[in-house]
Amino acid sequence: MNVLVANLGSTSFKFKVLDMDKNGEQIARGGYERIGQPGAEYATHGDVIDVILRELPKPPDAIGFKAVHGGPISGAVKVDDHVIDTMQQFADIAPAHNPPYIAAMKAFAQKLPSVPQVACFETAFHQTIPMSRQVYGVPWEWTEKLGIRRYGFHGASHRFIATRVKEIAPEARKVISCHLGGSSSITAIQDGRSIATSMGLTPQTGLLQNNRTGDFDTFALLKLLKQGMTAGDVLSKLGKEGGLLGISGVSNDMRDIDKAAAAGNERAKLAIDAFVEGIRHYVGAYMVALGGCDALVFTAGIGENQPALRQAVCRGLEFAGIKLDETKNNTRGTEARISTDDSKSQVWIIPTNEELIVARQTKEVLES
Ligand code: AMP
C-alpha cells in the first residue's frame, strides 16, 4: 500500500509517499512554500495537489493527513463529513492548520474520489495524559461544553520518539522528548505513553514558537484591548509577530537569530536565552512528573542541528544525572547518543519521522 502523507501549513504543502508493504520505504517526497502569497506560483493547496498527482508515477492507494485539531475527535480516523465539520468548528483555535487541511481533504476527494483518506490527529498521542494535567482553571462549563482544555500537539513526532527509544534504548522507561523546530513542544513519556506535554488547547502555547507567543498571561489581553486594538488584532499579533520573532525582532528562523546573536545583537541573544529557559523549565517539571529521566531526546530542525542550544539546555544538570559529551554533541541531523558514558541519563539526538507514524496509522485504520 502506497500512502501519500500530507503535512500542511497555511502557505505550505509538504508530502511523502511511503510504501507500507516495504516498511515505509520512501517513493517520493516534495514540498511547496508560499502558496497563495503575492507572486506565488500556486494560488491554492488544490493547485499544488494537481501538480503532485501529475508528477507521481501512479496515484497513491491512500492519503494520510497529519491533521492538527479535531477537538473531541482524536486518534486516526477515516475522513468523512463529520470529521471535516468538526475540524471546521475548531478552525478558530488552529487557524494556521485546520483550514488548509480541510481544503486539501476536499480537493483530494474531488480529484481522487475512490482513494480513502485518513486523518491522524496530532492530539492523539496525548490522550493518555491524566485529567489533572489536562484541565485549566476556568469555569467548568467551558471545559465541559466548549472543550477548553489541554490537548497537546506534535503527537506523531513524540510517538515516533517513544517508538524509536524503545528500539535503541529499551531500558529507558522515563523519556523527555524535546521537539524543537518551527514550532516546539516537550513531552514526558512514561513506558511509551504521553503523561504531560507543553502545548495546550492550541499549538500556540508552551515554549516560545517561531512567531507564536508560547506561555502568556491571559490578563495582559485587557491592557492590549484598552490600547484600542481589537481582539482580532491582538490574536493576529500573538500568532504571527510573537515568539522568537517578537523578542528578537530579527526573524522567525533560528539560523538567522543565531547569526544576529553572534554578531552582537542583544535582543537576538535574549530570544535564544528565553527559549532555552523555557526548555529547561519544562525539562525540570517533567523530571518531577516522571520521577526522573532515563533519556532526554532532542529532535526537529533546531533540536537536531544546534549543538550550542543543546549544550545550553543541559548546562549544570549533572545534579540530575545529565552529562553531555561535548564532542559527540557536535553531531547534526543524525541519530546519536551525545551523553558521556558515565551520564546517568542518556541524551540523544533522534531525527523525527512524523510521516512514517501517519502512514502506519493510515494503513492500520484502513486494514481494521
Ligand atoms: P522544523 O520545523 O523541524 O523544520 O525546524 C525549523 C527550525 O529549525 C528553524 O528555526 C531553523 O532555523 C531550524 N533549523 C533547521 N535546520 C537547521 C540547521 N541546519 N542548523 C540550525 N538550525 C536549523
Coordinates of C-alpha atoms and ligand atoms in Angstrom, one line a residue:
M1 CA 0.0 0.0 0.0
N2 CA 1.4 3.4 -1.1
V3 CA 0.4 6.1 1.3
L4 CA 0.7 9.8 0.5
V5 CA 1.3 11.6 3.8
A6 CA 0.3 15.3 3.6
N7 CA 1.8 17.8 6.1
L8 CA 0.2 21.2 5.6
G9 CA 0.6 24.8 6.8
S10 CA -1.4 27.8 5.8
T11 CA 1.0 28.5 3.0
S12 CA 2.9 25.3 2.7
F13 CA 2.4 21.7 1.4
K14 CA 4.9 19.0 2.2
F15 CA 4.3 15.4 1.3
K16 CA 6.0 12.0 1.2
V17 CA 4.8 8.8 -0.5
L18 CA 5.7 5.7 1.5
D19 CA 5.4 2.1 0.5
M20 CA 3.9 0.4 3.6
D21 CA 4.4 -3.0 2.2
K22 CA 8.2 -2.3 2.3
N23 CA 8.5 -1.0 5.8
G24 CA 7.7 2.6 4.8
E25 CA 10.3 2.9 2.1
Q26 CA 10.1 6.4 0.6
I27 CA 8.9 6.5 -3.0
A28 CA 8.6 10.3 -3.4
R29 CA 8.7 13.5 -1.5
G30 CA 8.2 17.1 -2.1
G31 CA 7.4 20.5 -0.7
Y32 CA 5.8 23.7 -1.8
E33 CA 6.0 27.0 0.0
R34 CA 4.4 30.5 -0.2
I35 CA 1.1 29.1 -1.5
G36 CA -1.4 31.9 -2.2
Q37 CA 1.2 34.6 -1.4
P38 CA 1.7 37.6 -3.7
G39 CA 3.7 36.5 -6.7
A40 CA 3.5 32.8 -5.8
E41 CA 3.3 30.1 -8.4
Y42 CA 0.3 28.3 -6.8
A43 CA -2.8 30.1 -5.6
T44 CA -4.3 27.3 -3.6
H45 CA -3.5 23.9 -2.0
G46 CA -5.7 22.4 -4.7
D47 CA -3.3 23.7 -7.4
V48 CA -0.4 22.0 -5.6
I49 CA -2.3 18.7 -5.4
D50 CA -2.9 18.9 -9.2
V51 CA 0.9 19.2 -9.7
I52 CA 1.7 16.4 -7.3
L53 CA -0.8 14.0 -8.9
R54 CA 0.6 14.8 -12.4
E55 CA 4.1 14.1 -11.3
L56 CA 3.6 10.9 -9.4
P57 CA 4.0 7.7 -11.5
K58 CA 0.7 6.4 -10.1
P59 CA -2.0 7.6 -7.7
P60 CA -1.5 6.7 -4.1
D61 CA -3.6 3.9 -2.6
A62 CA -4.4 6.1 0.5
I63 CA -3.9 9.6 1.8
G64 CA -2.9 10.2 5.4
F65 CA -3.1 13.7 6.8
K66 CA -1.0 14.9 9.8
A67 CA -4.2 16.7 10.9
V68 CA -4.0 19.1 13.8
H69 CA -7.2 19.7 15.8
G70 CA -10.3 17.6 15.7
G71 CA -11.5 18.7 19.2
P72 CA -13.3 15.7 20.6
I73 CA -12.3 13.6 17.6
S74 CA -8.7 12.3 18.1
G75 CA -6.7 9.3 17.1
A76 CA -6.6 8.2 13.5
V77 CA -10.0 8.2 11.7
K78 CA -11.3 7.9 8.2
V79 CA -12.2 11.3 6.8
D80 CA -15.9 11.9 6.3
D81 CA -18.2 14.9 6.5
H82 CA -18.5 14.7 10.3
V83 CA -14.7 14.8 10.7
I84 CA -14.5 17.8 8.3
D85 CA -17.4 19.6 10.1
T86 CA -15.7 19.1 13.5
M87 CA -12.3 20.3 12.2
Q88 CA -14.2 23.4 10.9
Q89 CA -15.6 24.0 14.4
F90 CA -12.1 24.0 15.8
A91 CA -10.6 26.1 13.0
D92 CA -10.8 29.2 15.2
I93 CA -8.2 27.8 17.6
A94 CA -6.0 26.2 14.9
P95 CA -6.3 28.9 12.2
A96 CA -3.0 28.1 10.5
H97 CA -3.7 24.4 10.2
N98 CA -7.3 23.3 10.1
P99 CA -8.4 25.4 7.1
P100 CA -5.6 24.1 4.7
Y101 CA -6.3 20.5 5.8
I102 CA -10.0 20.9 5.2
A103 CA -9.3 22.4 1.7
A104 CA -6.9 19.6 0.9
M105 CA -9.3 16.9 2.0
K106 CA -12.0 18.3 -0.2
A107 CA -9.6 18.7 -3.1
F108 CA -8.3 15.1 -2.9
A109 CA -11.9 13.8 -2.6
Q110 CA -12.8 15.6 -5.8
K111 CA -9.7 14.6 -7.7
L112 CA -9.3 11.0 -6.4
P113 CA -12.8 10.1 -5.2
S114 CA -12.0 6.4 -4.8
V115 CA -8.8 6.8 -2.7
P116 CA -9.5 6.6 1.0
Q117 CA -8.4 9.4 3.3
V118 CA -7.4 9.1 7.0
A119 CA -6.8 12.0 9.4
C120 CA -4.2 11.2 12.1
F121 CA -4.7 13.9 14.7
E122 CA -1.7 15.5 16.4
T123 CA -3.6 15.4 19.7
A124 CA -3.9 11.5 19.6
F125 CA -0.6 10.6 21.4
H126 CA -1.6 12.8 24.3
Q127 CA -4.9 11.1 25.2
T128 CA -3.2 9.3 28.0
I129 CA -2.4 12.5 29.9
P130 CA -4.2 12.4 33.2
M131 CA -7.1 14.8 33.7
S132 CA -5.2 16.8 36.4
R133 CA -2.7 17.9 33.7
Q134 CA -5.5 18.5 31.1
V135 CA -7.7 20.9 32.9
Y136 CA -7.3 24.7 33.0
G137 CA -8.6 26.8 35.9
V138 CA -11.6 28.0 34.1
P139 CA -15.4 27.8 34.7
W140 CA -16.2 24.1 34.5
E141 CA -18.8 24.6 31.7
W142 CA -16.0 25.9 29.4
T143 CA -14.2 22.7 29.9
E144 CA -17.2 20.5 29.5
K145 CA -19.3 22.3 26.8
L146 CA -16.6 24.1 24.8
G147 CA -13.8 21.6 25.1
I148 CA -11.4 24.2 26.5
R149 CA -8.6 22.0 28.0
R150 CA -5.1 20.9 27.1
Y151 CA -5.0 18.7 24.1
G152 CA -1.3 18.7 23.2
F153 CA 0.2 18.5 19.7
H154 CA 3.2 17.1 17.7
G155 CA 1.7 13.7 18.6
A156 CA 3.2 12.0 15.5
S157 CA 6.7 13.2 16.3
H158 CA 6.6 12.4 20.1
R159 CA 5.1 9.0 19.2
F160 CA 7.9 8.4 16.8
I161 CA 10.5 9.3 19.5
A162 CA 8.7 7.0 22.0
T163 CA 8.8 4.1 19.5
R164 CA 12.4 4.7 18.5
V165 CA 13.7 5.0 22.1
K166 CA 12.1 1.5 22.7
E167 CA 14.3 0.2 19.9
I168 CA 17.6 1.8 20.6
A169 CA 17.4 2.2 24.4
P170 CA 14.8 -0.3 25.7
E171 CA 15.9 0.2 29.3
A172 CA 14.8 3.9 29.2
R173 CA 11.3 4.0 30.6
K174 CA 11.2 7.7 31.5
V175 CA 11.8 9.8 28.5
I176 CA 11.6 13.6 27.9
S177 CA 11.1 14.3 24.2
C178 CA 12.1 17.9 23.1
H179 CA 10.6 18.7 19.6
L180 CA 12.4 22.0 18.8
G181 CA 11.6 23.3 15.4
G182 CA 9.5 26.0 13.7
S183 CA 7.0 25.1 16.4
S184 CA 8.2 23.4 19.6
S185 CA 6.9 21.2 22.3
I186 CA 8.2 19.0 25.1
T187 CA 6.5 15.7 26.2
A188 CA 7.0 13.5 29.2
I189 CA 6.8 9.8 28.1
Q190 CA 6.4 7.0 30.7
D191 CA 6.6 3.5 29.3
G192 CA 5.8 4.7 25.8
R193 CA 2.8 6.8 26.8
S194 CA 2.5 10.6 27.0
I195 CA 1.8 11.8 30.6
A196 CA 2.4 15.5 30.2
T197 CA 3.0 18.0 27.3
S198 CA 3.8 21.6 26.9
M199 CA 1.3 22.7 24.3
G200 CA -2.3 23.2 25.3
L201 CA -5.7 23.9 23.8
T202 CA -3.9 25.4 20.8
P203 CA -0.4 24.9 19.4
Q204 CA 0.4 28.5 20.3
T205 CA 1.2 27.8 24.0
G206 CA 4.1 26.2 25.9
L207 CA 7.6 27.0 24.6
L208 CA 8.3 30.1 22.6
Q209 CA 7.3 29.3 19.0
N210 CA 8.9 30.7 15.9
N211 CA 6.4 33.6 15.6
R212 CA 3.7 32.5 18.1
T213 CA 3.6 33.6 21.7
G214 CA 4.0 30.5 23.8
D215 CA 3.1 30.7 27.5
F216 CA 1.5 34.1 28.3
D217 CA -0.5 35.8 30.9
T218 CA -4.1 35.9 29.7
F219 CA -4.8 39.1 31.7
A220 CA -2.4 41.0 29.5
L221 CA -5.3 40.9 27.0
L222 CA -7.2 43.5 29.0
K223 CA -4.3 46.0 28.7
L224 CA -3.9 45.3 25.0
L225 CA -7.6 45.8 24.3
K226 CA -7.5 49.1 26.2
Q227 CA -4.9 50.4 23.8
G228 CA -7.6 50.3 21.2
M229 CA -6.6 47.1 19.5
T230 CA -9.4 44.7 18.5
A231 CA -9.4 41.1 19.7
G232 CA -8.6 40.1 16.1
D233 CA -5.6 42.4 16.0
V234 CA -4.3 41.1 19.3
L235 CA -4.7 37.4 18.3
S236 CA -3.1 38.0 14.9
K237 CA -0.1 39.7 16.5
L238 CA 0.2 36.9 19.2
G239 CA 0.0 34.3 16.4
K240 CA 2.3 35.9 13.8
E241 CA 4.5 38.5 15.4
G242 CA 5.2 36.9 18.8
G243 CA 7.6 34.1 19.9
L244 CA 11.3 34.2 18.8
L245 CA 10.4 36.8 16.1
G246 CA 8.7 39.0 18.6
I247 CA 11.6 39.0 21.1
S248 CA 14.5 39.1 18.7
G249 CA 12.9 41.5 16.1
V250 CA 15.2 39.6 13.6
S251 CA 13.5 36.6 12.2
N252 CA 11.3 33.6 12.9
D253 CA 14.1 31.3 11.9
M254 CA 16.6 30.2 14.5
R255 CA 19.5 30.2 12.0
D256 CA 19.1 34.0 11.4
I257 CA 18.6 34.7 15.1
D258 CA 21.8 32.7 15.9
K259 CA 23.8 34.7 13.3
A260 CA 22.5 38.0 14.7
A261 CA 23.3 36.9 18.2
A262 CA 26.8 36.0 17.2
A263 CA 27.2 39.5 15.6
G264 CA 26.3 41.0 19.0
N265 CA 22.5 41.7 18.6
E266 CA 21.3 41.8 22.2
R267 CA 17.6 41.0 21.5
A268 CA 18.6 38.0 19.4
K269 CA 20.7 36.8 22.4
L270 CA 17.7 37.4 24.7
A271 CA 15.4 35.4 22.4
I272 CA 17.7 32.4 22.5
D273 CA 18.2 32.7 26.3
A274 CA 14.4 32.9 26.8
F275 CA 13.9 29.9 24.5
V276 CA 16.5 27.9 26.5
E277 CA 14.9 28.9 29.8
G278 CA 11.5 27.7 28.6
I279 CA 13.0 24.3 27.6
R280 CA 14.8 24.0 31.0
H281 CA 11.5 24.9 32.7
Y282 CA 9.6 22.0 31.1
V283 CA 12.5 19.5 31.4
G284 CA 12.7 20.2 35.1
A285 CA 8.9 19.9 35.5
Y286 CA 8.8 16.7 33.6
M287 CA 11.7 15.1 35.6
V288 CA 9.4 15.6 38.6
A289 CA 6.3 14.3 36.8
L290 CA 8.2 11.2 35.7
G291 CA 10.2 10.8 38.9
G292 CA 13.5 11.0 36.9
C293 CA 14.7 10.9 33.4
D294 CA 16.3 7.9 31.7
A295 CA 16.6 9.6 28.3
L296 CA 16.4 13.2 27.2
V297 CA 15.8 13.4 23.4
F298 CA 16.3 16.3 21.0
T299 CA 14.5 16.3 17.7
A300 CA 13.2 18.6 14.8
G301 CA 15.1 21.3 13.0
I302 CA 16.6 23.1 16.0
G303 CA 16.9 20.1 18.3
E304 CA 18.7 18.0 15.7
N305 CA 21.0 20.8 14.4
Q306 CA 22.0 23.2 17.1
P307 CA 24.8 21.9 19.4
A308 CA 25.1 25.2 21.3
L309 CA 21.5 25.2 22.2
R310 CA 21.6 21.6 23.4
Q311 CA 24.6 22.5 25.5
A312 CA 22.8 25.5 27.0
V313 CA 19.8 23.3 27.9
C314 CA 22.0 20.7 29.6
R315 CA 24.3 23.1 31.4
G316 CA 24.6 22.4 35.1
L317 CA 22.3 19.4 35.0
E318 CA 24.9 17.0 36.4
F319 CA 23.0 17.1 39.7
A320 CA 20.1 15.5 37.8
G321 CA 22.3 12.8 36.2
I322 CA 22.7 14.5 32.8
K323 CA 26.3 14.9 31.4
L324 CA 26.7 15.9 27.8
D325 CA 29.7 14.7 25.8
E326 CA 30.9 17.9 24.1
T327 CA 32.5 16.2 21.2
K328 CA 29.5 13.9 20.5
N329 CA 27.2 16.9 20.9
N330 CA 28.7 18.4 17.7
T331 CA 26.6 15.9 15.7
R332 CA 24.0 17.4 13.5
G333 CA 21.0 15.9 11.9
T334 CA 21.7 12.2 12.5
E335 CA 20.8 9.8 15.3
A336 CA 23.5 9.8 18.1
R337 CA 23.9 9.3 21.8
I338 CA 25.5 12.5 22.9
S339 CA 25.8 12.0 26.7
T340 CA 29.1 10.8 28.3
D341 CA 29.4 7.1 29.0
D342 CA 29.1 7.7 32.8
S343 CA 26.0 10.0 32.4
K344 CA 23.1 8.5 34.5
S345 CA 20.6 9.8 32.0
Q346 CA 21.1 9.2 28.3
V347 CA 20.9 12.2 26.0
W348 CA 20.1 11.5 22.3
I349 CA 19.6 13.3 19.0
I350 CA 16.9 11.4 17.2
P351 CA 15.7 12.8 13.8
T352 CA 12.0 12.6 13.9
N353 CA 9.9 10.8 11.2
E354 CA 6.3 12.0 11.6
E355 CA 5.3 10.8 8.1
L356 CA 6.1 7.2 9.0
I357 CA 3.8 7.3 12.0
V358 CA 1.0 8.9 9.9
A359 CA 1.5 6.3 7.2
R360 CA 1.5 3.4 9.7
Q361 CA -1.7 4.7 11.4
T362 CA -3.4 5.2 8.0
K363 CA -2.6 1.6 7.0
E364 CA -3.9 0.3 10.3
V365 CA -7.2 2.2 10.0
L366 CA -7.8 1.1 6.5
E367 CA -7.0 -2.6 7.3
S368 CA -9.0 -2.7 10.5
Ligands
AMP1 P1 11.4 22.3 11.6 O1 10.1 22.9 12.0 O2 11.6 21.0 12.3 O3 11.6 22.2 10.1 O4 12.5 23.3 12.1 C1 12.7 24.6 11.6 C2 13.7 25.3 12.5 O5 14.9 24.6 12.6 C3 14.1 26.7 12.1 O6 14.0 27.6 13.2 C4 15.5 26.6 11.6 O7 16.2 27.7 11.9 C5 16.0 25.4 12.4 N1 17.0 24.7 11.6 C6 16.7 23.9 10.6 N2 17.9 23.4 10.0 C7 18.9 23.9 10.8 C8 20.3 23.8 10.7 N3 20.9 23.0 9.8 N4 21.0 24.4 11.7 C9 20.4 25.2 12.6 N5 19.1 25.3 12.7 C10 18.3 24.7 11.8

